[in-house]
Coordinates of C-alpha atoms and ligand atoms in Angstrom, one line a residue:
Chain A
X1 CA 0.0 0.0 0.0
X2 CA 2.9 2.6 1.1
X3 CA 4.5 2.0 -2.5
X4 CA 1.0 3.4 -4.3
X5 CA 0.5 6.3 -2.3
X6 CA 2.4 9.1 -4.3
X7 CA 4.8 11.1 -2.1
X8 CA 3.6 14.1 -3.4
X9 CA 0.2 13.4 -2.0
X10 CA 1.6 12.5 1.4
X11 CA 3.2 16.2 1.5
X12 CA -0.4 17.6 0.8
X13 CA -1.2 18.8 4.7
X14 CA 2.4 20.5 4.6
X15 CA 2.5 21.7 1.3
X16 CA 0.1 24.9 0.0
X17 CA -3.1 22.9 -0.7
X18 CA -3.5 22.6 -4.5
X19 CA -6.1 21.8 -6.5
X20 CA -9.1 24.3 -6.1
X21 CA -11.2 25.1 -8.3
X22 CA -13.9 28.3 -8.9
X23 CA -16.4 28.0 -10.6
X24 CA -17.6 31.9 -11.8
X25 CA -21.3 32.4 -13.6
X26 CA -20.2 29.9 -16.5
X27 CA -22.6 30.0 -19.9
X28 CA -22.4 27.6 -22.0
X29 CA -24.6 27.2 -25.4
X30 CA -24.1 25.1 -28.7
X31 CA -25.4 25.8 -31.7
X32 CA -27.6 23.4 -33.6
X33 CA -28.9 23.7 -37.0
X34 CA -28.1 27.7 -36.3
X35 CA -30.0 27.9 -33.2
X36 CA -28.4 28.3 -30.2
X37 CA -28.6 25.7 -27.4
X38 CA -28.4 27.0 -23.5
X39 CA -26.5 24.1 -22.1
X40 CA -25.5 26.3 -18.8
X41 CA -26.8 29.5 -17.4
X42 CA -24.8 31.2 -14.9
X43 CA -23.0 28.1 -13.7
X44 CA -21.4 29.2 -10.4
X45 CA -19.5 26.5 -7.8
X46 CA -16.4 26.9 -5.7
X47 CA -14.6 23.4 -4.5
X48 CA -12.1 22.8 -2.0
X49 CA -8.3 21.5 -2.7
X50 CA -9.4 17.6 -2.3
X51 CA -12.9 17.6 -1.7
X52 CA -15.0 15.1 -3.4
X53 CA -18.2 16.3 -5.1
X54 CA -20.8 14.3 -6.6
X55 CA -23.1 16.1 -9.2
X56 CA -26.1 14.5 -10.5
X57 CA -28.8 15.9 -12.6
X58 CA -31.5 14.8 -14.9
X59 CA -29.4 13.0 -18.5
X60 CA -29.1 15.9 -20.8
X61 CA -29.1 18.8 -17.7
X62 CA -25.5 19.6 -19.0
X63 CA -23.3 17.5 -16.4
X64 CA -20.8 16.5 -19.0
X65 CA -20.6 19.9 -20.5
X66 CA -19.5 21.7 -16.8
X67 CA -16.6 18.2 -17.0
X68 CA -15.5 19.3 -20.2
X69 CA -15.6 22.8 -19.6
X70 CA -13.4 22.3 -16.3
X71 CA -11.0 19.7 -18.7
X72 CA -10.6 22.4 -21.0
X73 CA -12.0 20.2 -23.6
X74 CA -14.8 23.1 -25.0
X75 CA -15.0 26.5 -23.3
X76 CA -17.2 28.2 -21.7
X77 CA -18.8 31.3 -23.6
X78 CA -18.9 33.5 -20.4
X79 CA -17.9 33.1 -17.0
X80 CA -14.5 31.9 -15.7
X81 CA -13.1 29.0 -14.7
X82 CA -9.6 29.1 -12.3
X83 CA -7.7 26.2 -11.3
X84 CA -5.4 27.2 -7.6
X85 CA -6.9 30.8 -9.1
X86 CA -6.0 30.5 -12.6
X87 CA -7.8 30.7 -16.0
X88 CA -8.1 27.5 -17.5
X89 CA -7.0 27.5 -21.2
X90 CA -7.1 24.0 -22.7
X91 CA -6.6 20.6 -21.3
X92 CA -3.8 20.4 -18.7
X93 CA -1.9 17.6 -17.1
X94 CA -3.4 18.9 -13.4
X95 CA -6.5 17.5 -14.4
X96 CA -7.8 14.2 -15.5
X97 CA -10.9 13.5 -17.3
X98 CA -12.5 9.5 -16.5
X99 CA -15.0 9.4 -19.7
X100 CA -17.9 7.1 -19.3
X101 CA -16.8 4.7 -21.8
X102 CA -12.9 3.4 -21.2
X103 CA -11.4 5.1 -24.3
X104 CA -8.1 2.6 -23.7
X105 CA -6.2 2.5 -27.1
X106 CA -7.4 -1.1 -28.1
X107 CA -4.1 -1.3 -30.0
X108 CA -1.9 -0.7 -26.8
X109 CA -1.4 -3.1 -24.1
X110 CA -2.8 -2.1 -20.6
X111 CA 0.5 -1.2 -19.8
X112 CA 1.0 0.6 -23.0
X113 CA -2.0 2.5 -22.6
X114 CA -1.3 3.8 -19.0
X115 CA 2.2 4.7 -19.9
X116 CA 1.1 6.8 -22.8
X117 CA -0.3 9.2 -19.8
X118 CA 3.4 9.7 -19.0
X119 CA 4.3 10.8 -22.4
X120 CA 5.3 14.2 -21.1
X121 CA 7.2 13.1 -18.0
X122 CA 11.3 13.6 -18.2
X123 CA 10.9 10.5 -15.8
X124 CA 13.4 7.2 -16.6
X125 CA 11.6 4.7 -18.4
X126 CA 12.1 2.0 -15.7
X127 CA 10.5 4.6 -13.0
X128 CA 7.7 4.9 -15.3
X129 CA 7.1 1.0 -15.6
X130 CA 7.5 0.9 -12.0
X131 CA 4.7 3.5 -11.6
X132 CA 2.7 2.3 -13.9
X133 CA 2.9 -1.3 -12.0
X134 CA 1.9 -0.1 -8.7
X135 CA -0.8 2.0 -10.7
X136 CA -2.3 -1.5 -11.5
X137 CA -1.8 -3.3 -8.6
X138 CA -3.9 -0.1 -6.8
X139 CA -6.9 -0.6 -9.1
X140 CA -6.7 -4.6 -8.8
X141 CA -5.5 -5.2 -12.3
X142 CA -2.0 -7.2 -11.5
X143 CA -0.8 -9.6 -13.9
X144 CA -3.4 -8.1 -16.6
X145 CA -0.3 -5.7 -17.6
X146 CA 0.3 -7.0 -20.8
X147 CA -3.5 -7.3 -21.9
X148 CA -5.2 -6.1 -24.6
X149 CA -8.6 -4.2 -24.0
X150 CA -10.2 -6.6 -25.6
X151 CA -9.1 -9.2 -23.4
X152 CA -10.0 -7.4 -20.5
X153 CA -13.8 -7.2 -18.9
X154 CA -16.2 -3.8 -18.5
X155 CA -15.1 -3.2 -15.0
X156 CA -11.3 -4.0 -15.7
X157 CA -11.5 -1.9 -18.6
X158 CA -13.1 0.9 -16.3
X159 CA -10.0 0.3 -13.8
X160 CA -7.4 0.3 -16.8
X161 CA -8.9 3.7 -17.5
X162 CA -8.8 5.2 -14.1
X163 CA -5.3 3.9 -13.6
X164 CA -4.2 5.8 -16.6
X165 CA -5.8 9.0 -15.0
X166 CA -4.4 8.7 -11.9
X167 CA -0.8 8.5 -14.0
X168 CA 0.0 11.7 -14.6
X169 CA -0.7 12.5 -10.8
X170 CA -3.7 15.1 -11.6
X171 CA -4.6 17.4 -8.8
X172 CA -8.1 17.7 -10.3
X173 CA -9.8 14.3 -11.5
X174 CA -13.1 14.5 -13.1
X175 CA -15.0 11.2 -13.4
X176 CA -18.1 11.2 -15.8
X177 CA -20.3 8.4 -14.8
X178 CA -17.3 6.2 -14.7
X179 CA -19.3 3.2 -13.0
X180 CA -22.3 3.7 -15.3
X181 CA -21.9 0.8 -17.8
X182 CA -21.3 -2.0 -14.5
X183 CA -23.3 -4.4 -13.3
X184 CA -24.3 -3.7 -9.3
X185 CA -22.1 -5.9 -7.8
X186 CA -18.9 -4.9 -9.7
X187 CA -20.1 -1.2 -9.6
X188 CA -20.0 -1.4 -5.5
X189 CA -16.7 -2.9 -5.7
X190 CA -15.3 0.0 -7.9
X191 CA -17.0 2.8 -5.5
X192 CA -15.0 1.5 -2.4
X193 CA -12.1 1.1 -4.7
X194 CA -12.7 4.6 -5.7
X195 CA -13.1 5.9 -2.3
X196 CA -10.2 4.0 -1.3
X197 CA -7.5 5.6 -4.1
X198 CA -9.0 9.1 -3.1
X199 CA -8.5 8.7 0.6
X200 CA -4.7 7.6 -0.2
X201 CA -4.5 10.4 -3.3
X202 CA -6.1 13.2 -1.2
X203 CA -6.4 15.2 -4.7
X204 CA -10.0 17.0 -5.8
X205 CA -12.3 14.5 -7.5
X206 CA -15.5 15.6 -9.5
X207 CA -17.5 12.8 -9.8
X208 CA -20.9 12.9 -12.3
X209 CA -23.5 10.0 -11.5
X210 CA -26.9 8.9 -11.8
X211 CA -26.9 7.1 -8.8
X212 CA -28.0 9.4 -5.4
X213 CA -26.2 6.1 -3.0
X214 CA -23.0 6.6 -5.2
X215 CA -22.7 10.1 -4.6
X216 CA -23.8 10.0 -1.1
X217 CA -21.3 7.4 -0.3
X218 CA -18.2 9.1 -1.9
X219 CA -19.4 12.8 -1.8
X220 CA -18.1 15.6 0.4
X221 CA -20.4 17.6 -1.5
X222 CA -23.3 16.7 -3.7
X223 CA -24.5 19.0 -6.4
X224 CA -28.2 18.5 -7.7
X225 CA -28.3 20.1 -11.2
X226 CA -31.2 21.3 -12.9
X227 CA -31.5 21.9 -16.6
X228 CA -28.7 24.4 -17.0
X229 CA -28.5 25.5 -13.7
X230 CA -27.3 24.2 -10.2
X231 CA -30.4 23.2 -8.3
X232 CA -28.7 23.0 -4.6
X233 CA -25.6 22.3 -3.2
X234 CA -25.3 19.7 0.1
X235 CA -22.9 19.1 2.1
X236 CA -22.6 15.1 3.8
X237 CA -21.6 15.7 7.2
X238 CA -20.8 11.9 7.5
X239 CA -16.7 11.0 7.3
X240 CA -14.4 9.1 5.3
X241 CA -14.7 6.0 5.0
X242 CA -18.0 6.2 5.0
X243 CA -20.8 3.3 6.0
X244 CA -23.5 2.8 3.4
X245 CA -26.2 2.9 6.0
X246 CA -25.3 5.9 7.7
X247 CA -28.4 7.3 8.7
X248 CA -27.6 10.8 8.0
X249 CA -27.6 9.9 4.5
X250 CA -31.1 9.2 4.6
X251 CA -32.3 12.7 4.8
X252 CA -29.8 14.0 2.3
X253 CA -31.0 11.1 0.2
X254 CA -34.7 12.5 0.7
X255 CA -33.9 15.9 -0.5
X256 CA -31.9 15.1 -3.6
X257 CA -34.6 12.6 -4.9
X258 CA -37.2 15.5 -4.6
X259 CA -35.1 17.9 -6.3
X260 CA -34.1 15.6 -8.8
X261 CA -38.3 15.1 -9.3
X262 CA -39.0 19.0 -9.0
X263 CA -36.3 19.0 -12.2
Chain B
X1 CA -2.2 -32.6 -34.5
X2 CA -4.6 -34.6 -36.3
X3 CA -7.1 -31.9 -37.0
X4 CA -4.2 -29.1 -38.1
X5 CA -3.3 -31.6 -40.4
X6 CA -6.7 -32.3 -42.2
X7 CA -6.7 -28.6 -42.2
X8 CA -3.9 -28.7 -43.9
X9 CA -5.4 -31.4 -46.4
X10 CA -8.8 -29.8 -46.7
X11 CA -8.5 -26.7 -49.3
X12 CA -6.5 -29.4 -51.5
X13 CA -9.9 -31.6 -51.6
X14 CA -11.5 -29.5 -53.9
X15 CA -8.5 -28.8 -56.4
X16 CA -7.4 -32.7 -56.0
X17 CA -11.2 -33.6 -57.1
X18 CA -10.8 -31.5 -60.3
X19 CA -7.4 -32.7 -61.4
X20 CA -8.6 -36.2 -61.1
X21 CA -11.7 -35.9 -63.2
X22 CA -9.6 -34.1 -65.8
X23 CA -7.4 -37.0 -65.8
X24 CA -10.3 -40.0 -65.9
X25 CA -12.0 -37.6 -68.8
X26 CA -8.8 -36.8 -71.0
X27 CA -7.7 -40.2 -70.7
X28 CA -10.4 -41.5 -72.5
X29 CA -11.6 -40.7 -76.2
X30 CA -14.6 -38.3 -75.3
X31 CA -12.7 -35.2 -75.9
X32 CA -9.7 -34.5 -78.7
X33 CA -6.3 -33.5 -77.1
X34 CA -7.3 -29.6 -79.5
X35 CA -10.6 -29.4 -77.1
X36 CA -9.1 -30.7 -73.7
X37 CA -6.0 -30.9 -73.1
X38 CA -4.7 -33.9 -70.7
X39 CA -2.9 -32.3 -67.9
X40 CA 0.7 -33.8 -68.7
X41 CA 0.6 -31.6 -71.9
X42 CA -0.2 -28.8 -69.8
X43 CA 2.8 -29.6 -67.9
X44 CA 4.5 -30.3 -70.6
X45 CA 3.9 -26.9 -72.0
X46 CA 4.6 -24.9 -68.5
X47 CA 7.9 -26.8 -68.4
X48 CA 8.7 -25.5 -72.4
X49 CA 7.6 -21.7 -71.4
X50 CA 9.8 -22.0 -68.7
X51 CA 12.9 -23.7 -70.1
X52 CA 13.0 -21.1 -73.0
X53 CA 12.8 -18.3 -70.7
X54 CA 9.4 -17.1 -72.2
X55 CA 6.9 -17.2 -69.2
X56 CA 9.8 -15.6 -66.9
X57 CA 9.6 -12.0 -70.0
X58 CA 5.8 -12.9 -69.7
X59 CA 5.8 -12.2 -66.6
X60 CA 8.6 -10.0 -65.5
X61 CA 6.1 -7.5 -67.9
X62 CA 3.1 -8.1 -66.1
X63 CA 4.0 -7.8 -62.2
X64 CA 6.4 -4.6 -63.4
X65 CA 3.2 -3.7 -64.7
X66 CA 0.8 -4.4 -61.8
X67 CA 4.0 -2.8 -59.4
X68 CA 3.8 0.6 -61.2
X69 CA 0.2 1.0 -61.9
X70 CA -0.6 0.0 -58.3
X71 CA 2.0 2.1 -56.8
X72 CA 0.4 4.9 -59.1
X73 CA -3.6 3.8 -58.4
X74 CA -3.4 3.3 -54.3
X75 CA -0.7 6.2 -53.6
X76 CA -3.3 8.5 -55.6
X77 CA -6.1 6.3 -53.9
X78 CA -4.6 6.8 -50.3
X79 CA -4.3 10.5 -50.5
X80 CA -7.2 11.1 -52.3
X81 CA -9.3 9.0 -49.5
X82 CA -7.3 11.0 -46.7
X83 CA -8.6 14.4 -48.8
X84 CA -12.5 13.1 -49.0
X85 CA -12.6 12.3 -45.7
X86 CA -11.0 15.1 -43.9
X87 CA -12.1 18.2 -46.3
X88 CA -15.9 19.0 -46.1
X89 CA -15.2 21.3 -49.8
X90 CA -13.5 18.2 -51.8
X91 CA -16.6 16.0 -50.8
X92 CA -19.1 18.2 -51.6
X93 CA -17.5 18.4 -55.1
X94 CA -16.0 14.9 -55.6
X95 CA -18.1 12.5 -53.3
X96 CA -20.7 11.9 -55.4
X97 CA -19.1 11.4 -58.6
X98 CA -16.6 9.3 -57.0
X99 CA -19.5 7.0 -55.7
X100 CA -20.5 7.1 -59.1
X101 CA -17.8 5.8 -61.3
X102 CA -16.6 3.7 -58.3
X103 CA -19.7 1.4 -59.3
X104 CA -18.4 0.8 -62.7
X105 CA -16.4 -2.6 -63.0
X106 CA -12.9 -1.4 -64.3
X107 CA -13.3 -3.4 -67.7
X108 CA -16.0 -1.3 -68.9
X109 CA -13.3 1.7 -69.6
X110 CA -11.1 -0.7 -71.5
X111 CA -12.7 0.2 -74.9
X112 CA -12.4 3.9 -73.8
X113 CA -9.2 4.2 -72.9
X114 CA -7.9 2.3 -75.6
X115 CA -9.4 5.0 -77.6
X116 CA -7.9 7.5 -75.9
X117 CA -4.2 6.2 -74.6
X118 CA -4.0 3.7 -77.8
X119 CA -3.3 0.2 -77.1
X120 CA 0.6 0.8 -75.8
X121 CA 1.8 0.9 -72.0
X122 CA -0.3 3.6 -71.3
X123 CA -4.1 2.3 -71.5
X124 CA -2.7 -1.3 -69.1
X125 CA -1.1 1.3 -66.7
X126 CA -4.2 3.6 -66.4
X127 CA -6.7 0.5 -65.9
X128 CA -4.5 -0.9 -63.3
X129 CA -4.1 1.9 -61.5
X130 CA -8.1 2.7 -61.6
X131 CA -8.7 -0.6 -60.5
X132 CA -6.8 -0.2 -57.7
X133 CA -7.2 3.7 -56.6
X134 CA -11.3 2.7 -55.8
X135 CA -10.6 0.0 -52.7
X136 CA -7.8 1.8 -51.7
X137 CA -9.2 5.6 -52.1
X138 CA -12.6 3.9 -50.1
X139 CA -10.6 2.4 -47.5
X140 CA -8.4 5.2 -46.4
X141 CA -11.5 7.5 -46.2
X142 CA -13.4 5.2 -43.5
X143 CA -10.2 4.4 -42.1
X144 CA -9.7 8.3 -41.3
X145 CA -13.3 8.8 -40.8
X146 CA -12.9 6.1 -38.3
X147 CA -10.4 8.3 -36.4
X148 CA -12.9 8.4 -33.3
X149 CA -13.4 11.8 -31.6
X150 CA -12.6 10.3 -28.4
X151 CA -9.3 8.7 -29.3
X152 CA -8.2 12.8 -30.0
X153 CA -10.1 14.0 -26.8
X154 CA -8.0 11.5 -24.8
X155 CA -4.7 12.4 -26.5
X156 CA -5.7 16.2 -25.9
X157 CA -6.5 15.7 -22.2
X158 CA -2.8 13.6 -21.8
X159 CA -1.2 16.3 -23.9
X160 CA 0.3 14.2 -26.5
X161 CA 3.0 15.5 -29.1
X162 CA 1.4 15.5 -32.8
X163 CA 4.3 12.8 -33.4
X164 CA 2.8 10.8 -30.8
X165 CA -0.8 10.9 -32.3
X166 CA 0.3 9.6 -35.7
X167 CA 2.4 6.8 -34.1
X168 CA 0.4 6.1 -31.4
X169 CA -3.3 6.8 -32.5
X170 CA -3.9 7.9 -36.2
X171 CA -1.3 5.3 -38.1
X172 CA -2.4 2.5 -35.3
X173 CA -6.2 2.9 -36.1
X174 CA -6.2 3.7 -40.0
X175 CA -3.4 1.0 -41.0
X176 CA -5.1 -2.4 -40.6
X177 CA -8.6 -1.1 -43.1
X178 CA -6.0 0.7 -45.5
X179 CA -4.2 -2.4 -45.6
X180 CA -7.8 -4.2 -46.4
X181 CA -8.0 -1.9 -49.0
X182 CA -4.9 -2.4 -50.5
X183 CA -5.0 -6.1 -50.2
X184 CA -8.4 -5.4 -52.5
X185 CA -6.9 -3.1 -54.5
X186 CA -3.8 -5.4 -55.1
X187 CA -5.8 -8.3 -56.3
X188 CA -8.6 -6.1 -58.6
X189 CA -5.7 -4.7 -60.2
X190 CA -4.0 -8.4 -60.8
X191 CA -7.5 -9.0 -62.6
X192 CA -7.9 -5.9 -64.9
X193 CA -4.1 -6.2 -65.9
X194 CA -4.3 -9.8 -67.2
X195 CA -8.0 -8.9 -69.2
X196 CA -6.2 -5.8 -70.4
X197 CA -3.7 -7.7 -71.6
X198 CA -5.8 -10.4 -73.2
X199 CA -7.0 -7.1 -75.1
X200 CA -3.9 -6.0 -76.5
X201 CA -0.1 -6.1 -75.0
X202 CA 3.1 -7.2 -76.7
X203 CA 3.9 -9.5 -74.0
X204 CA 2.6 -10.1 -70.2
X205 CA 1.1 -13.4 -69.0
X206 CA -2.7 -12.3 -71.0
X207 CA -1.1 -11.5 -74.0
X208 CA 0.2 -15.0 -73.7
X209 CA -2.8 -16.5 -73.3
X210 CA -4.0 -14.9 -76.2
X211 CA -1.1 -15.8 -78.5
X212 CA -2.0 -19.3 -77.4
X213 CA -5.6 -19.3 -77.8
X214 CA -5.1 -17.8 -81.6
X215 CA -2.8 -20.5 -82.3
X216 CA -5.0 -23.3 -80.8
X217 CA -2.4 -24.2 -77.9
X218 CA -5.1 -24.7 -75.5
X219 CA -2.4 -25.9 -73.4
X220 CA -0.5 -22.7 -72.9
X221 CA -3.7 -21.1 -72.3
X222 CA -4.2 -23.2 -69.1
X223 CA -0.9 -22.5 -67.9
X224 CA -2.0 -19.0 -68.0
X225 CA -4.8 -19.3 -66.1
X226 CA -3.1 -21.7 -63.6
X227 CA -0.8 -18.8 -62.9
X228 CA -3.1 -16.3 -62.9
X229 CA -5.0 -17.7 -60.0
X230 CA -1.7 -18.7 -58.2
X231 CA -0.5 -15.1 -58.5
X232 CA -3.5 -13.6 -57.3
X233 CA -3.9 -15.8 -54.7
X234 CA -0.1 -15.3 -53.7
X235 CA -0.7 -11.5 -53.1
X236 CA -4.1 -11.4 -51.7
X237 CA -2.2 -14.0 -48.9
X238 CA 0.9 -11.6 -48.5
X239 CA -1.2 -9.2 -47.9
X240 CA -3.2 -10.7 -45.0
X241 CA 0.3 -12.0 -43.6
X242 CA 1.0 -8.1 -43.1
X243 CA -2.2 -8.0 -41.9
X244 CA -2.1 -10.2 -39.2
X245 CA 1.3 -9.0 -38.0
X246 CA -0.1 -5.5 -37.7
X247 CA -3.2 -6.3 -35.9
X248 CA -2.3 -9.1 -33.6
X249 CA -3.7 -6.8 -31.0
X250 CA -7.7 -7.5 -32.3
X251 CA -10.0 -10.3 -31.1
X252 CA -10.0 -12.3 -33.8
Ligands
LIG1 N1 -20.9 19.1 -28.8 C1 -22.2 19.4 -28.6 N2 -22.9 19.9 -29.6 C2 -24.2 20.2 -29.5 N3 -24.9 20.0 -28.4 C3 -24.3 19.4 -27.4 C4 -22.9 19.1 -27.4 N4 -22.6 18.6 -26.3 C5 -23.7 18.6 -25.5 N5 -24.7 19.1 -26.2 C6 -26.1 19.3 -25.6 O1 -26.0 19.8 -24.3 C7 -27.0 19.3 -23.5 C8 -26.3 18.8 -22.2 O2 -25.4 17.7 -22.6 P1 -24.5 17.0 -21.5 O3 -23.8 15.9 -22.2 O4 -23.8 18.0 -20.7 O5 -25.7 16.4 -20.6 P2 -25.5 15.4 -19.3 O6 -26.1 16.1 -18.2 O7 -24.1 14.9 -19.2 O8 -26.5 14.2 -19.7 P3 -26.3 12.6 -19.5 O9 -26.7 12.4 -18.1 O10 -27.3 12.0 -20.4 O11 -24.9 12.3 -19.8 C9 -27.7 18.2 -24.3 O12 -28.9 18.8 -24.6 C10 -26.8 18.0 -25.5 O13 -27.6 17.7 -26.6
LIG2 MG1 -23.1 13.1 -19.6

């Protein structure tokens, strides 16, 4: 376990926090056949240097479009995003982006496909294998190194993917339904995995899902999105790790459903 | 080891089955030796062509032939496909026609182009090299199309150098359907070169079937469609070999 947790982590209480993010009246439209789409009004959020927030929302309430505004993948029409204060202009090593679907190179080995997140590290190659190794052994994918992603399961695949965005040691992970194509079982497996690599990682994680017991379980912070807009903002007052049946969860639990319904 | 080997055995079956019945049917007096030839004169006649050192100038002109025409036809084919896919302008104006004519079987612009190249190198090289700019020119363009939007957003977020993404996404994901295409190309253009040939050439292994069939050597005929068929066959399997060294990473 001590040979996964990245040093840099460890340092985190010492060290200036890093890995904020502001969130300031973000709009965000598309255009479609000429017509402009309002995908965000007036988005506004601020997060904490390694708080995990859940956001869920309605499918098509513009979830993925705040991640991908944050990675730096589209950007925003107004507003601002800062990362540790800021602008963000592009994607950026500080942050990782867990798609729903794996997105592993199927022509690249799981090894192959991790490494390639090192690209830009000056690291020795024999450092990176090393990371890469205890990368997999943290997301329970030893001996499945030299795999294709064909060869691999869903929920391996899933792993495979988180390991590569854990790689490049992001202080900012964003996770877009990453558990969303699993089956129950597997999916409760990967949410204490989850909860178990932020707890040694300490960095900020963003986590979208549909699931309210998901982002109760992992979630510092839960934002309910409306269409375009953010509906509330909770806060769990539970701790890490957390237990399932926590009955404080129960009444947060209450209110998101009836939000999510009122949306 | 018992079943690899009837593997082996099997795709011979159907080739042994033929040879035979030519043998039982020659070998009686059903057919004249001018009709039918019995396969030991076809042997016969391979083992003359090649003793005098005639099928090796047959050939020698139709695989330099096929080389140029389909190094001409796919290169053109390959950036042509890169061109529809990726500019929005060259499809609106060429896509459709290119749909078009790609529907035409090669042979039908022998007449045409005989016409208008006259019946030297020139006509052979243009056929061949149509024949195989279609496969290829379709390939590369779903190959590149292919190019999924997420493979780039993942290479974005990980900050990858543009040398990187051709080695490590765009020439992974586009090489194994532009080799398909090329395999296709390869063989189509085999095809059209030996018909253009039967046409009109002054050597190449058509123009020596023709010369046989005018002079009523049936036998030398056969030996040019034996080879023709072993040819083809020859590249379309080279070409899979490459294949399936390049994509040992698919579930096959
Ligand atoms: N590139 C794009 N071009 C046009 N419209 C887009 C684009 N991306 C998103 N949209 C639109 O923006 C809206 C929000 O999309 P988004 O993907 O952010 O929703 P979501 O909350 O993640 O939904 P889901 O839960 O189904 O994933 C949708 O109406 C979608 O059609
Ligand atoms: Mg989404």
């Amino acid at each position: 376990m001590n040979a996964i947790i990245d040093p840099r982590s460890v340092q985190a209480d010492s060290a200036p926090a890093v890995g904020g993010l502001a969130i300031r009246h973000v709009h965000k439209g598309f255009d479609i056949d000429g017509r402009k789409l309002s995908v965000l009004e007036d988005v506004s959020l601020t997060i904490a240097p390694g708080q995990f927030v859940s956001i869920v929302g309605a499918s098509g309430c513009g979830k993925s479009t705040l991640l991908r505004l944050i990675a730096g993948l589209e950007r925003q029409d107004s507003g601002d995003i800062l990362l540790n204060e800021v602008p963000v202009a592009g994607p950026g090593l500080d942050r990782g982006l867990i798609f729903q679907d794996h997105r592993l190179f199927p022509w690249l080995t799981v090894e192959q496909n991790v490494l390639l997140a090192l690209s830009n590290s000056d690291e020795a190659a024999t450092d990176k294998r090393a990371r890469v190794a205890s990368l997999l052994t943290l997301v329970g994918l030893d001996g499945f190194a030299q795999a294709f992603p064909h060869q691999l399961s869903g929920g391996m695949a899933q792993r495979a993917a988180i390991a590569r965005a854990l790689a490049p040691q992001p202080q900012v992970l964003l996770l877009d339904e990453p558990l969303g194509a699993l089956d129950a079982l597997t999916r409760l497996r990967l949410q204490s995995e989850l909860q178990r690599i932020w707890l040694a990682q300490r960095s900020t994680m963003i986590m979208v899902t549909h699931d309210v017991d998901e982002a109760l379980f992992l979630g510092d912070v839960i934002v309910v999105m409306q269409p375009g807009r953010i509906a509330r903002i909770l806060h769990v007052p539970s701790t890490h790790p957390r237990d399932r049946a926590d009955p404080a969860l129960a009444p947060l639990k209450a209110e998101i459903l009836s939000l999510l319904h009122a949306g | 080891m018992r079943s690899t080997l009837q593997q082996r055995l099997l795709p011979l079956l159907v080739p042994g089955l033929i040879l035979a019945t030519w043998f039982a049917v020659t070998s009686g007096d059903d057919f004249t030796a001018q009709v039918l030839v019995p396969p030991a004169a076809v042997l016969d006649s391979f083992n003359e062509l090649l003793a005098s050192g005639e099928l090796a100038d047959h050939l020698r002109a139709s695989l330099s032939r096929l080389l140029l025409g389909f190094g001409i036809g796919s290169g053109l084919g390959l950036g042509f496909g890169i061109l529809l896919a990726r500019s929005a302008l060259v499809n609106a104006f060429a896509g459709p026609f290119f749909q078009a004519v790609r529907q035409v079987p090669s042979i039908a612009f022998l007449p045409m182009l005989i016409l208008l190249l006259g019946v030297d190198e020139g006509f052979k090289l243009a056929i061949v090299a149509k024949a195989a700019f279609f496969p290829v020119a379709l390939a590369t363009h779903d190959a590149v199309k292919g190019i999924s939007k997420g493979w780039l957003e993942v290479a974005a977020i990980y900050r990858l150098s543009p040398l990187r993404v051709l080695f490590r996404l765009i020439l992974p994901a586009t090489v194994p359907p532009v080799l398909t295409g090329l395999r296709l190309g390869l063989t189509r253009a085999w095809i059209v070169l030996v018909a253009a040939e039967l046409m009109a050439a002054e050597n190449g292994i058509g123009q020596m079937m023709e010369m046989g069939r005018q002079m009523f050597r049936i036998d030398t005929v056969m030996v040019g469609v034996a080879l023709t068929g072993l040819i083809g066959f020859a590249l379309d399997q080279g070409v899979r070999l490459a294949e399936r060294r390049l994509v040992r990473w698919k579930a096959v």
